PDB file of C-alpha atoms in Angstrom:
ATOM      1  CA  GLY A   1      -6.012 -12.972  -9.404  1.00 66.00           C
ATOM      2  CA  ALA A   2      -8.805 -10.563 -10.181  1.00 77.00           C
ATOM      3  CA  VAL A   3      -8.700  -8.327 -13.246  1.00 89.00           C
ATOM      4  CA  VAL A   4      -8.790  -4.556 -13.229  1.00 93.00           C
ATOM      5  CA  SER A   5      -8.936  -2.873 -16.606  1.00 94.00           C
ATOM      6  CA  GLN A   6      -7.902   0.723 -17.156  1.00 96.00           C
ATOM      7  CA  HIS A   7      -8.550   2.738 -20.283  1.00 96.00           C
ATOM      8  CA  PRO A   8      -6.954   4.392 -22.146  1.00 97.00           C
ATOM      9  CA  SER A   9      -3.418   3.124 -21.677  1.00 96.00           C
ATOM     10  CA  TRP A  10      -2.020   6.375 -22.972  1.00 96.00           C
ATOM     11  CA  VAL A  11      -3.396   9.753 -23.978  1.00 97.00           C
ATOM     12  CA  ILE A  12      -1.988  13.017 -25.268  1.00 97.00           C
ATOM     13  CA  CYS A  13      -4.041  16.163 -24.806  1.00 96.00           C
ATOM     14  CA  LYS A  14      -3.673  19.887 -25.194  1.00 97.00           C
ATOM     15  CA  SER A  15      -3.340  22.243 -22.255  1.00 97.00           C
ATOM     16  CA  GLY A  16      -6.709  23.381 -20.991  1.00 97.00           C
ATOM     17  CA  THR A  17      -8.653  20.351 -22.113  1.00 97.00           C
ATOM     18  CA  SER A  18     -10.096  17.591 -19.934  1.00 97.00           C
ATOM     19  CA  VAL A  19      -9.275  13.906 -19.995  1.00 98.00           C
ATOM     20  CA  LYS A  20     -11.285  11.022 -18.582  1.00 97.00           C
ATOM     21  CA  ILE A  21      -9.705   7.762 -17.445  1.00 97.00           C
ATOM     22  CA  GLU A  22     -11.810   4.685 -16.740  1.00 97.00           C
ATOM     23  CA  CYS A  23     -11.132   1.916 -14.268  1.00 96.00           C
ATOM     24  CA  ARG A  24     -13.189  -1.261 -14.319  1.00 95.00           C
ATOM     25  CA  SER A  25     -13.151  -4.344 -12.149  1.00 93.00           C
ATOM     26  CA  LEU A  26     -13.975  -7.066 -14.660  1.00 92.00           C
ATOM     27  CA  ASP A  27     -14.713 -10.085 -12.529  1.00 88.00           C
ATOM     28  CA  PHE A  28     -15.601  -8.749  -9.099  1.00 89.00           C
ATOM     29  CA  GLN A  29     -17.488  -5.963  -7.424  1.00 90.00           C
ATOM     30  CA  ALA A  30     -15.384  -3.269  -5.839  1.00 87.00           C
ATOM     31  CA  THR A  31     -16.985  -1.067  -3.244  1.00 82.00           C
ATOM     32  CA  THR A  32     -13.759   0.883  -3.028  1.00 88.00           C
ATOM     33  CA  MET A  33     -11.367   1.911  -5.751  1.00 93.00           C
ATOM     34  CA  PHE A  34      -8.213   3.966  -5.452  1.00 94.00           C
ATOM     35  CA  TRP A  35      -6.403   6.345  -7.774  1.00 96.00           C
ATOM     36  CA  TYR A  36      -2.635   6.742  -7.681  1.00 97.00           C
ATOM     37  CA  ARG A  37      -0.168   8.911  -9.524  1.00 96.00           C
ATOM     38  CA  GLN A  38       3.392   8.002 -10.324  1.00 94.00           C
ATOM     39  CA  PHE A  39       6.020  10.454 -11.517  1.00 89.00           C
ATOM     40  CA  PRO A  40       9.168   9.214 -13.315  1.00 85.00           C
ATOM     41  CA  LYS A  41      11.460   7.203 -11.059  1.00 81.00           C
ATOM     42  CA  GLN A  42       9.131   7.783  -8.117  1.00 86.00           C
ATOM     43  CA  SER A  43       6.818   5.450  -6.293  1.00 88.00           C
ATOM     44  CA  LEU A  44       3.051   5.491  -6.383  1.00 93.00           C
ATOM     45  CA  MET A  45       1.287   8.201  -4.421  1.00 94.00           C
ATOM     46  CA  LEU A  46      -2.326   7.830  -3.403  1.00 94.00           C
ATOM     47  CA  MET A  47      -4.485  10.601  -4.817  1.00 95.00           C
ATOM     48  CA  ALA A  48      -7.960   9.639  -3.692  1.00 94.00           C
ATOM     49  CA  THR A  49     -10.234   6.886  -2.485  1.00 92.00           C
ATOM     50  CA  SER A  50     -13.333   6.319  -4.556  1.00 88.00           C
ATOM     51  CA  ASN A  51     -16.384   4.900  -2.791  1.00 83.00           C
ATOM     52  CA  GLU A  52     -19.337   3.577  -4.753  1.00 81.00           C
ATOM     53  CA  GLY A  53     -22.311   5.866  -4.443  1.00 80.00           C
ATOM     54  CA  SER A  54     -20.580   8.543  -2.390  1.00 83.00           C
ATOM     55  CA  LYS A  55     -18.048  11.312  -2.722  1.00 87.00           C
ATOM     56  CA  ALA A  56     -14.390  10.497  -3.120  1.00 91.00           C
ATOM     57  CA  THR A  57     -11.914  11.141  -0.330  1.00 91.00           C
ATOM     58  CA  TYR A  58      -8.891  13.096  -1.503  1.00 94.00           C
ATOM     59  CA  GLU A  59      -5.401  13.021  -0.045  1.00 92.00           C
ATOM     60  CA  GLN A  60      -3.869  16.213   1.232  1.00 91.00           C
ATOM     61  CA  GLY A  61      -2.579  18.385  -1.578  1.00 92.00           C
ATOM     62  CA  VAL A  62      -4.776  16.840  -4.288  1.00 94.00           C
ATOM     63  CA  GLU A  63      -7.232  19.309  -5.803  1.00 94.00           C
ATOM     64  CA  LYS A  64     -10.680  17.747  -5.869  1.00 93.00           C
ATOM     65  CA  ASP A  65     -11.960  20.268  -8.415  1.00 95.00           C
ATOM     66  CA  LYS A  66      -9.148  19.394 -10.766  1.00 96.00           C
ATOM     67  CA  PHE A  67      -9.266  15.621 -10.380  1.00 97.00           C
ATOM     68  CA  LEU A  68     -12.920  14.658 -10.545  1.00 95.00           C
ATOM     69  CA  ILE A  69     -13.709  11.138  -9.438  1.00 94.00           C
ATOM     70  CA  ASN A  70     -16.963   9.313 -10.043  1.00 90.00           C
ATOM     71  CA  HIS A  71     -17.741   5.814  -8.783  1.00 88.00           C
ATOM     72  CA  ALA A  72     -21.161   5.264 -10.271  1.00 81.00           C
ATOM     73  CA  SER A  73     -21.257   1.483  -9.996  1.00 88.00           C
ATOM     74  CA  LEU A  74     -19.534  -1.374  -8.198  1.00 89.00           C
ATOM     75  CA  THR A  75     -17.379  -2.067 -11.248  1.00 92.00           C
ATOM     76  CA  LEU A  76     -16.534   1.381 -12.620  1.00 93.00           C
ATOM     77  CA  SER A  77     -14.697   4.427 -11.384  1.00 94.00           C
ATOM     78  CA  THR A  78     -13.599   7.346 -13.528  1.00 95.00           C
ATOM     79  CA  LEU A  79     -10.963  10.011 -13.027  1.00 97.00           C
ATOM     80  CA  THR A  80     -11.320  13.222 -15.019  1.00 97.00           C
ATOM     81  CA  VAL A  81      -8.368  15.573 -15.158  1.00 97.00           C
ATOM     82  CA  THR A  82      -9.898  18.964 -15.822  1.00 97.00           C
ATOM     83  CA  SER A  83      -8.150  21.903 -17.465  1.00 97.00           C
ATOM     84  CA  ALA A  84      -5.016  19.837 -17.826  1.00 97.00           C
ATOM     85  CA  HIS A  85      -1.602  21.469 -17.592  1.00 96.00           C
ATOM     86  CA  PRO A  86       1.803  20.066 -18.571  1.00 96.00           C
ATOM     87  CA  GLU A  87       2.608  19.478 -14.896  1.00 95.00           C
ATOM     88  CA  ASP A  88      -0.309  17.035 -14.773  1.00 96.00           C
ATOM     89  CA  SER A  89       1.614  14.777 -17.132  1.00 96.00           C
ATOM     90  CA  SER A  90       2.139  11.557 -15.213  1.00 96.00           C
ATOM     91  CA  PHE A  91       1.294   7.883 -14.969  1.00 96.00           C
ATOM     92  CA  TYR A  92      -2.102   7.339 -13.361  1.00 97.00           C
ATOM     93  CA  ILE A  93      -2.995   3.920 -11.950  1.00 96.00           C
ATOM     94  CA  CYS A  94      -6.210   2.695 -10.405  1.00 96.00           C
ATOM     95  CA  SER A  95      -6.693  -0.087  -7.914  1.00 94.00           C
ATOM     96  CA  ALA A  96      -9.672  -2.061  -6.674  1.00 92.00           C
ATOM     97  CA  ARG A  97     -10.382  -4.614  -4.002  1.00 85.00           C
ATOM     98  CA  ARG A  98     -13.320  -6.748  -3.075  1.00 82.00           C
ATOM     99  CA  LEU A  99     -13.413  -6.146   0.630  1.00 77.00           C
ATOM    100  CA  ARG A 100     -11.669  -4.034   3.211  1.00 74.00           C
ATOM    101  CA  ASN A 101      -8.122  -5.171   4.000  1.00 71.00           C
ATOM    102  CA  THR A 102      -8.031  -7.729   1.207  1.00 79.00           C
ATOM    103  CA  GLU A 103      -5.681  -7.992  -1.734  1.00 83.00           C
ATOM    104  CA  ALA A 104      -5.540  -4.948  -3.997  1.00 86.00           C
ATOM    105  CA  PHE A 105      -5.474  -5.377  -7.765  1.00 91.00           C
ATOM    106  CA  PHE A 106      -4.178  -2.749 -10.129  1.00 93.00           C
ATOM    107  CA  GLY A 107      -4.988  -1.588 -13.615  1.00 94.00           C
ATOM    108  CA  GLN A 108      -2.451  -1.283 -16.402  1.00 94.00           C
ATOM    109  CA  GLY A 109      -2.049   2.432 -15.854  1.00 95.00           C
ATOM    110  CA  THR A 110      -2.616   5.460 -18.091  1.00 97.00           C
ATOM    111  CA  ARG A 111       0.245   7.567 -19.364  1.00 96.00           C
ATOM    112  CA  LEU A 112      -1.040  11.142 -19.642  1.00 97.00           C
ATOM    113  CA  THR A 113       0.969  13.690 -21.589  1.00 97.00           C
ATOM    114  CA  VAL A 114      -0.258  17.269 -21.680  1.00 97.00           C
ATOM    115  CA  VAL A 115       1.239  19.425 -24.422  1.00 97.00           C
TER     116      VAL A 115
ATOM    117  CA  LYS B   1       1.784   8.632   8.960  1.00 81.00           C
ATOM    118  CA  GLN B   2       2.924   5.342   7.508  1.00 87.00           C
ATOM    119  CA  GLU B   3       6.310   5.363   5.762  1.00 91.00           C
ATOM    120  CA  VAL B   4       7.805   2.514   3.763  1.00 95.00           C
ATOM    121  CA  THR B   5      11.484   2.064   2.951  1.00 96.00           C
ATOM    122  CA  GLN B   6      12.947  -0.454   0.540  1.00 97.00           C
ATOM    123  CA  ILE B   7      16.552  -1.564   0.406  1.00 96.00           C
ATOM    124  CA  PRO B   8      18.440  -1.820  -1.854  1.00 96.00           C
ATOM    125  CA  ALA B   9      17.189   0.759  -4.343  1.00 95.00           C
ATOM    126  CA  ALA B  10      18.789  -1.182  -7.174  1.00 96.00           C
ATOM    127  CA  LEU B  11      20.305  -4.620  -7.565  1.00 96.00           C
ATOM    128  CA  SER B  12      22.042  -6.345 -10.466  1.00 97.00           C
ATOM    129  CA  VAL B  13      22.972 -10.018 -10.192  1.00 96.00           C
ATOM    130  CA  PRO B  14      23.818 -12.899 -12.530  1.00 97.00           C
ATOM    131  CA  GLU B  15      21.127 -15.329 -13.489  1.00 97.00           C
ATOM    132  CA  GLY B  16      20.612 -18.214 -11.095  1.00 97.00           C
ATOM    133  CA  GLU B  17      21.402 -16.401  -7.872  1.00 97.00           C
ATOM    134  CA  ASN B  18      19.086 -16.310  -4.898  1.00 97.00           C
ATOM    135  CA  LEU B  19      18.360 -12.836  -3.644  1.00 96.00           C
ATOM    136  CA  VAL B  20      16.588 -10.942  -0.888  1.00 97.00           C
ATOM    137  CA  LEU B  21      14.735  -7.657  -1.114  1.00 98.00           C
ATOM    138  CA  ASN B  22      13.998  -5.739   2.061  1.00 98.00           C
ATOM    139  CA  CYS B  23      11.074  -3.611   3.132  1.00 98.00           C
ATOM    140  CA  SER B  24      10.492  -1.758   6.395  1.00 97.00           C
ATOM    141  CA  PHE B  25       7.501   0.233   7.588  1.00 95.00           C
ATOM    142  CA  THR B  26       7.075   2.628  10.486  1.00 93.00           C
ATOM    143  CA  ASP B  27       3.617   1.777  11.817  1.00 88.00           C
ATOM    144  CA  SER B  28       3.380  -1.904  12.647  1.00 86.00           C
ATOM    145  CA  ALA B  29      -0.389  -1.891  13.263  1.00 86.00           C
ATOM    146  CA  ILE B  30      -1.110  -3.156   9.754  1.00 87.00           C
ATOM    147  CA  TYR B  31      -3.607  -5.746   8.565  1.00 87.00           C
ATOM    148  CA  ASN B  32      -1.467  -7.011   5.701  1.00 90.00           C
ATOM    149  CA  LEU B  33       1.489  -6.317   3.466  1.00 94.00           C
ATOM    150  CA  GLN B  34       1.617  -6.744  -0.275  1.00 94.00           C
ATOM    151  CA  TRP B  35       4.495  -7.207  -2.717  1.00 97.00           C
ATOM    152  CA  PHE B  36       4.119  -6.083  -6.321  1.00 96.00           C
ATOM    153  CA  ARG B  37       6.087  -6.218  -9.493  1.00 96.00           C
ATOM    154  CA  GLN B  38       6.134  -3.341 -11.980  1.00 95.00           C
ATOM    155  CA  ASP B  39       7.586  -3.603 -15.450  1.00 94.00           C
ATOM    156  CA  PRO B  40       8.658  -0.342 -17.176  1.00 89.00           C
ATOM    157  CA  GLY B  41       5.679   1.755 -18.207  1.00 86.00           C
ATOM    158  CA  LYS B  42       3.227  -0.831 -16.940  1.00 88.00           C
ATOM    159  CA  GLY B  43       0.826  -1.261 -14.080  1.00 89.00           C
ATOM    160  CA  LEU B  44       1.371  -3.379 -10.996  1.00 92.00           C
ATOM    161  CA  THR B  45       1.185  -7.140 -10.733  1.00 92.00           C
ATOM    162  CA  SER B  46       0.367  -8.478  -7.302  1.00 92.00           C
ATOM    163  CA  LEU B  47       2.915 -11.092  -6.240  1.00 95.00           C
ATOM    164  CA  LEU B  48       2.125 -11.936  -2.655  1.00 95.00           C
ATOM    165  CA  LEU B  49      -0.192 -10.779   0.103  1.00 93.00           C
ATOM    166  CA  ILE B  50       0.730 -11.560   3.697  1.00 94.00           C
ATOM    167  CA  GLN B  51      -1.870 -11.122   6.377  1.00 91.00           C
ATOM    168  CA  SER B  52      -0.730  -9.728   9.708  1.00 89.00           C
ATOM    169  CA  SER B  53      -1.331 -13.104  11.341  1.00 91.00           C
ATOM    170  CA  GLN B  54       1.009 -14.854   8.925  1.00 93.00           C
ATOM    171  CA  ARG B  55       4.792 -15.132   9.098  1.00 94.00           C
ATOM    172  CA  GLU B  56       5.366 -15.958   5.467  1.00 95.00           C
ATOM    173  CA  GLN B  57       3.741 -16.641   2.125  1.00 96.00           C
ATOM    174  CA  THR B  58       5.068 -18.571  -0.847  1.00 97.00           C
ATOM    175  CA  SER B  59       4.320 -18.536  -4.548  1.00 95.00           C
ATOM    176  CA  GLY B  60       6.573 -20.546  -6.824  1.00 97.00           C
ATOM    177  CA  ARG B  61      10.113 -19.190  -6.535  1.00 97.00           C
ATOM    178  CA  LEU B  62       8.965 -16.298  -4.376  1.00 98.00           C
ATOM    179  CA  ASN B  63       8.792 -16.299  -0.612  1.00 98.00           C
ATOM    180  CA  ALA B  64       7.785 -13.298   1.452  1.00 97.00           C
ATOM    181  CA  SER B  65       8.186 -13.060   5.196  1.00 97.00           C
ATOM    182  CA  LEU B  66       6.655 -10.626   7.632  1.00 97.00           C
ATOM    183  CA  ASP B  67       7.895  -9.575  11.048  1.00 95.00           C
ATOM    184  CA  LYS B  68       5.167  -7.225  12.059  1.00 92.00           C
ATOM    185  CA  SER B  69       6.575  -6.334  15.463  1.00 91.00           C
ATOM    186  CA  SER B  70       9.830  -5.069  13.988  1.00 94.00           C
ATOM    187  CA  GLY B  71       8.134  -3.526  10.952  1.00 94.00           C
ATOM    188  CA  ARG B  72       9.975  -5.585   8.371  1.00 97.00           C
ATOM    189  CA  SER B  73       9.300  -7.808   5.410  1.00 98.00           C
ATOM    190  CA  THR B  74      11.588  -9.589   2.989  1.00 98.00           C
ATOM    191  CA  LEU B  75      10.981 -10.947  -0.474  1.00 98.00           C
ATOM    192  CA  TYR B  76      13.156 -13.920  -1.345  1.00 98.00           C
ATOM    193  CA  ILE B  77      13.588 -14.829  -5.001  1.00 98.00           C
ATOM    194  CA  ALA B  78      15.100 -18.222  -5.661  1.00 98.00           C
ATOM    195  CA  ALA B  79      17.053 -19.165  -8.778  1.00 97.00           C
ATOM    196  CA  SER B  80      16.624 -15.782 -10.404  1.00 97.00           C
ATOM    197  CA  GLN B  81      15.916 -15.538 -14.135  1.00 97.00           C
ATOM    198  CA  PRO B  82      16.244 -12.666 -16.636  1.00 97.00           C
ATOM    199  CA  GLY B  83      12.450 -12.496 -16.744  1.00 97.00           C
ATOM    200  CA  ASP B  84      12.480 -11.491 -13.089  1.00 97.00           C
ATOM    201  CA  SER B  85      13.999  -8.136 -14.051  1.00 98.00           C
ATOM    202  CA  ALA B  86      11.561  -5.455 -12.914  1.00 97.00           C
ATOM    203  CA  THR B  87      10.906  -3.034 -10.087  1.00 96.00           C
ATOM    204  CA  TYR B  88       9.600  -4.679  -6.939  1.00 98.00           C
ATOM    205  CA  LEU B  89       7.357  -2.648  -4.690  1.00 97.00           C
ATOM    206  CA  CYS B  90       6.308  -3.229  -1.125  1.00 97.00           C
ATOM    207  CA  ALA B  91       3.066  -1.655   0.119  1.00 95.00           C
ATOM    208  CA  VAL B  92       1.112  -1.502   3.353  1.00 93.00           C
ATOM    209  CA  PRO B  93      -2.210  -0.020   4.402  1.00 85.00           C
ATOM    210  CA  PRO B  94      -2.316   2.681   7.083  1.00 78.00           C
ATOM    211  CA  GLY B  95      -1.549   1.539  10.586  1.00 68.00           C
ATOM    212  CA  GLY B  96      -4.735   0.423  12.315  1.00 63.00           C
ATOM    213  CA  GLY B  97      -6.363  -0.694   9.090  1.00 55.00           C
ATOM    214  CA  GLY B  98      -9.218   1.169   7.534  1.00 55.00           C
ATOM    215  CA  ALA B  99     -10.446   1.772   4.038  1.00 53.00           C
ATOM    216  CA  ASP B 100      -7.560   3.953   2.942  1.00 72.00           C
ATOM    217  CA  GLY B 101      -5.179   3.153   0.127  1.00 88.00           C
ATOM    218  CA  LEU B 102      -1.716   1.705   0.264  1.00 92.00           C
ATOM    219  CA  THR B 103       1.561   3.397   1.071  1.00 93.00           C
ATOM    220  CA  PHE B 104       4.334   2.272  -1.236  1.00 95.00           C
ATOM    221  CA  GLY B 105       8.068   2.125  -0.923  1.00 95.00           C
ATOM    222  CA  LYS B 106      10.185   3.530  -3.717  1.00 94.00           C
ATOM    223  CA  GLY B 107      10.944   0.047  -4.921  1.00 96.00           C
ATOM    224  CA  THR B 108      13.949  -2.090  -5.722  1.00 97.00           C
ATOM    225  CA  HIS B 109      14.991  -1.987  -9.361  1.00 96.00           C
ATOM    226  CA  LEU B 110      16.194  -5.499 -10.119  1.00 97.00           C
ATOM    227  CA  ILE B 111      18.269  -6.556 -13.111  1.00 97.00           C
ATOM    228  CA  ILE B 112      19.072 -10.216 -13.684  1.00 97.00           C
ATOM    229  CA  GLN B 113      21.970 -10.599 -16.057  1.00 96.00           C
ATOM    230  CA  PRO B 114      21.716 -13.522 -18.532  1.00 94.00           C
TER     231      PRO B 114
END
């Protein structure tokens, strides 16, 4: 299967600071990438859809000014959690696919802890 | 809005047994269904992708079936091994397709006892 790399795998930050998470498709071009969040013992919830060269589409209830998404190239999308609060602590996972309605591949996830 | 349910929520069986994990979804107008495996604290590993035109898909000891009309899929694991212990997630795109992300079930937490 295709490889999606996510970095960092874990990060600890202080309240009020910003954290950037990178998602790269290593061996294919992804016109669309997705960002998910997973709380303990819960399933993945879609946060936003990241489209190369255009604005991200956010799911209802997700603050676009807090979770900044940039998809500057066909192999890289970034998620920046701005002014992080302890309640933002979660597991963030990105996903990418080559074409619409094809197999989705996931990154390793990023464990964010805000203290 | 698409909803996905997985049964059972947890399963513990002795090594060597064959087992079935169930997934149901509310909107059957899907293009495909995907099964994933998630180890604790890790990302997702894609196991099988079934297109809406397919009835089943096989990979090694894994076999996934899809009954789109009834909104159901099963994941069959043959001759289970301790290394199969993980959470198994079922996911579907929104009904009618589109470029949106996947909707996941809550998963089946599987433990294979040595």
